[in-house]
PDB file of C-alpha atoms in Angstrom:
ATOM      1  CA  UNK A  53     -13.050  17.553   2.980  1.00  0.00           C
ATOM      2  CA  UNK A  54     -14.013  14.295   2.406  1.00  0.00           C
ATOM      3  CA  UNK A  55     -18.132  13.144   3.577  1.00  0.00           C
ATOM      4  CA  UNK A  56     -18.588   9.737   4.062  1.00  0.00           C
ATOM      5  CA  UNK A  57     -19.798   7.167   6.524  1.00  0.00           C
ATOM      6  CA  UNK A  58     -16.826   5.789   9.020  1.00  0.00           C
ATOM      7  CA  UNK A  59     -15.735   2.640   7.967  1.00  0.00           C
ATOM      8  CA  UNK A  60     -16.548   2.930   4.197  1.00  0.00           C
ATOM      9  CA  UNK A  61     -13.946   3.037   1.757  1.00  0.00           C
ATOM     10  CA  UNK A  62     -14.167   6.515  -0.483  1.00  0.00           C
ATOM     11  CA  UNK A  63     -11.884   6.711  -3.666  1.00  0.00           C
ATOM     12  CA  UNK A  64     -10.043   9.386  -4.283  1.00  0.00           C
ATOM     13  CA  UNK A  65      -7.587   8.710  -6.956  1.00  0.00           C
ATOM     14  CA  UNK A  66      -7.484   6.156  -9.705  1.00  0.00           C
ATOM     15  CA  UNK A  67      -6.199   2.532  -9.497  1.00  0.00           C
ATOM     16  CA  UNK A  68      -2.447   2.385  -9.660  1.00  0.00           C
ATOM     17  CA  UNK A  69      -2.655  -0.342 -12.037  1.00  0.00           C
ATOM     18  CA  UNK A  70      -5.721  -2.929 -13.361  1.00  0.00           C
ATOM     19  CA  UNK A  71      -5.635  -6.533 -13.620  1.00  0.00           C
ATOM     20  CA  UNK A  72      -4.284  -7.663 -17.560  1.00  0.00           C
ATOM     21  CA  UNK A  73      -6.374 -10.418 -17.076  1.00  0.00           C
ATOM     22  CA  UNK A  74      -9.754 -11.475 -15.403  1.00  0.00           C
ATOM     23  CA  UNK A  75      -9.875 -13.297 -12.236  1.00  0.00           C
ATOM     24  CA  UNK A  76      -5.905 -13.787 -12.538  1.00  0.00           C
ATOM     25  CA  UNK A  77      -2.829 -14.677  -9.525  1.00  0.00           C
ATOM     26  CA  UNK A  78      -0.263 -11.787  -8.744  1.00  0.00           C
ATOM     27  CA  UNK A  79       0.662 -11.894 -12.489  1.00  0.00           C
ATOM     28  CA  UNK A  80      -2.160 -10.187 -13.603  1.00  0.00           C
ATOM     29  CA  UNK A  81      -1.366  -7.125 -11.842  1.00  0.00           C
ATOM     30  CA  UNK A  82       1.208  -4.715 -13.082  1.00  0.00           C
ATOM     31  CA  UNK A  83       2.298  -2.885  -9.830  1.00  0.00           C
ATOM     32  CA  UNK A  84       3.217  -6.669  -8.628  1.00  0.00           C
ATOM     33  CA  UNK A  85       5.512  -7.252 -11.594  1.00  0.00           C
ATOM     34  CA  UNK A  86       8.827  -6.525  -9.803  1.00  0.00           C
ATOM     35  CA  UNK A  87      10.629  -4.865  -6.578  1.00  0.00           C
ATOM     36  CA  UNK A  88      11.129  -1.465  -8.362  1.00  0.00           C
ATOM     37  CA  UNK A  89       7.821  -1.090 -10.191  1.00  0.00           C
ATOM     38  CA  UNK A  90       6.057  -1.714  -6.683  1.00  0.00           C
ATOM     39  CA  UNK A  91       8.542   0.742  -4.795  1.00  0.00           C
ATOM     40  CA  UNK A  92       7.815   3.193  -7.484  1.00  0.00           C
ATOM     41  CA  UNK A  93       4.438   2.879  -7.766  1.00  0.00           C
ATOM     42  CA  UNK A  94       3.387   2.047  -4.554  1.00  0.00           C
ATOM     43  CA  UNK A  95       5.622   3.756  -2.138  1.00  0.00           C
ATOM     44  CA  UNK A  96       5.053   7.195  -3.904  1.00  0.00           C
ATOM     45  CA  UNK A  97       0.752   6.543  -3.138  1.00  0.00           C
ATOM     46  CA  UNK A  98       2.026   5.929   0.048  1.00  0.00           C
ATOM     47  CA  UNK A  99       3.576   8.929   0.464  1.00  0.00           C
ATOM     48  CA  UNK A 100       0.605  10.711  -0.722  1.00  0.00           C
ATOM     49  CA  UNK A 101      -1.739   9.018   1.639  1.00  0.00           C
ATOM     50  CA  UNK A 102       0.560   9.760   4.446  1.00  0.00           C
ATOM     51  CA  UNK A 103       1.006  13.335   3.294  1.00  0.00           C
ATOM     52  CA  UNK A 104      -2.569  13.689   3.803  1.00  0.00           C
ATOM     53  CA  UNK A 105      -3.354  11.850   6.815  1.00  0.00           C
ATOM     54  CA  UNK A 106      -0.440  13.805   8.408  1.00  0.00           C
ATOM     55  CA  UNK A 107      -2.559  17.307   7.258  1.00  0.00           C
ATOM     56  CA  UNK A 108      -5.256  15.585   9.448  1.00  0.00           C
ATOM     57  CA  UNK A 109      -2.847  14.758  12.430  1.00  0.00           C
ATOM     58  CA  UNK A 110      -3.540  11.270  12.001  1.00  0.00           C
ATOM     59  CA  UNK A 111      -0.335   9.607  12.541  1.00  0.00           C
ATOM     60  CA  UNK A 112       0.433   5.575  10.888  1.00  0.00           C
ATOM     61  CA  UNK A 113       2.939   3.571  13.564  1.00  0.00           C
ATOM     62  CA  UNK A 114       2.291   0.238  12.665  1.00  0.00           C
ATOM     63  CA  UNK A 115       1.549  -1.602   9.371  1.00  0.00           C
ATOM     64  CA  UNK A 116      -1.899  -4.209   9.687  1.00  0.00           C
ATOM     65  CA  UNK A 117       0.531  -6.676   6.697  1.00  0.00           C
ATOM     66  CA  UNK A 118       3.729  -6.454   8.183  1.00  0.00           C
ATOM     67  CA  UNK A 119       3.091  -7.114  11.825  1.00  0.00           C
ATOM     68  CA  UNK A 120       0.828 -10.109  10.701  1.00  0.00           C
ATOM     69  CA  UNK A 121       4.713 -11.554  10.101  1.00  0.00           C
ATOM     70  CA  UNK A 122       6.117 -10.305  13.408  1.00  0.00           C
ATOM     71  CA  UNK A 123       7.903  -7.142  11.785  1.00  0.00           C
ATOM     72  CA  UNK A 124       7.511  -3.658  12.081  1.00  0.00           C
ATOM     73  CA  UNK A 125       7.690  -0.304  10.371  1.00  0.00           C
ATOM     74  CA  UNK A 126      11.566  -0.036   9.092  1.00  0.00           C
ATOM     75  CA  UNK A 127      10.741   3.993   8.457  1.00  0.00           C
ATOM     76  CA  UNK A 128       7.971   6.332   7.650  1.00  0.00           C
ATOM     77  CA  UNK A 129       4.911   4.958   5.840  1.00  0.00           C
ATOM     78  CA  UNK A 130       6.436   6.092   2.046  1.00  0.00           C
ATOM     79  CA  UNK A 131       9.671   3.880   2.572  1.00  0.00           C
ATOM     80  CA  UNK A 132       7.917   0.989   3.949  1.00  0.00           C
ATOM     81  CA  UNK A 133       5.708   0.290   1.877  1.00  0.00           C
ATOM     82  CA  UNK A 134       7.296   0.738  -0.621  1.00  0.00           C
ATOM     83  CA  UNK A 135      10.266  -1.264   0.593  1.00  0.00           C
ATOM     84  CA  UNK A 136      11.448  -4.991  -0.252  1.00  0.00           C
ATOM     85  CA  UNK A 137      10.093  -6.117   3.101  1.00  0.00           C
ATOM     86  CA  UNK A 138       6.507  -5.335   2.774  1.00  0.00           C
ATOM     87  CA  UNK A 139       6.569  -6.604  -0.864  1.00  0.00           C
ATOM     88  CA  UNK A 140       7.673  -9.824   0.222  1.00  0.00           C
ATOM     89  CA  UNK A 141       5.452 -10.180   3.627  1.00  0.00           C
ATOM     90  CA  UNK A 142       1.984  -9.457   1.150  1.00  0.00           C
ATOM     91  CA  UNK A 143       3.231 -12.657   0.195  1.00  0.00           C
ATOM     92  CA  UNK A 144       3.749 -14.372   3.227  1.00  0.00           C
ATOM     93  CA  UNK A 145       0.051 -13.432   4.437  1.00  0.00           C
ATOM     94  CA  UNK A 146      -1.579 -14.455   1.287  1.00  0.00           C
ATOM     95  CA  UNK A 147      -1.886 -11.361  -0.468  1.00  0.00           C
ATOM     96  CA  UNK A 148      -3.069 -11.239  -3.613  1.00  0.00           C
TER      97      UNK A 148
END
């Protein structure tokens, strides 16, 4: 069980990827690279975090990036995030 203070961020596994280069765009991160290396990366942490919050009956129905853009969820957490559609619309809010 996890102890920390609400609202405070606790990791609990290691970055997915680092930056190649200091105070760098999108480029500089791997996991941004292409489609497939997000969906692989990305959607499978996804999954875990899902897998977990789901232990814990919490329950994800809407996605803070995706609405931003006046779309929803397209299918459980794991396949939206790591989908084509959320790639694109951390773009379209300015992210990274």
């Amino acid at each position: 069980e996890l102890n920390s203070e609400p609202g405070v961020w606790v990791p609990v596994r290691p970055p997915l990827s680092t930056p190649t280069a200091m105070n760098g765009d999108w480029k500089a991160w791997p996991h941004l690279q292409s489609k497939e290396t997000w969906k692989r990366l990305m959607g499978a942490r996804a999954g875990e975090f899902s897998q977990y919050l789901e232990i814990h009956t919490i329950w994800i129905n809407e996605c803070k990036v995706c609405v931003q853009v006046g779309r929803g969820m397209r299918g459980d957490f794991q396949a939206h995030v790591g989908g084509p559609y959320h790639f694109k619309d951390l773009s379209r809010i300015g992210l990274p």
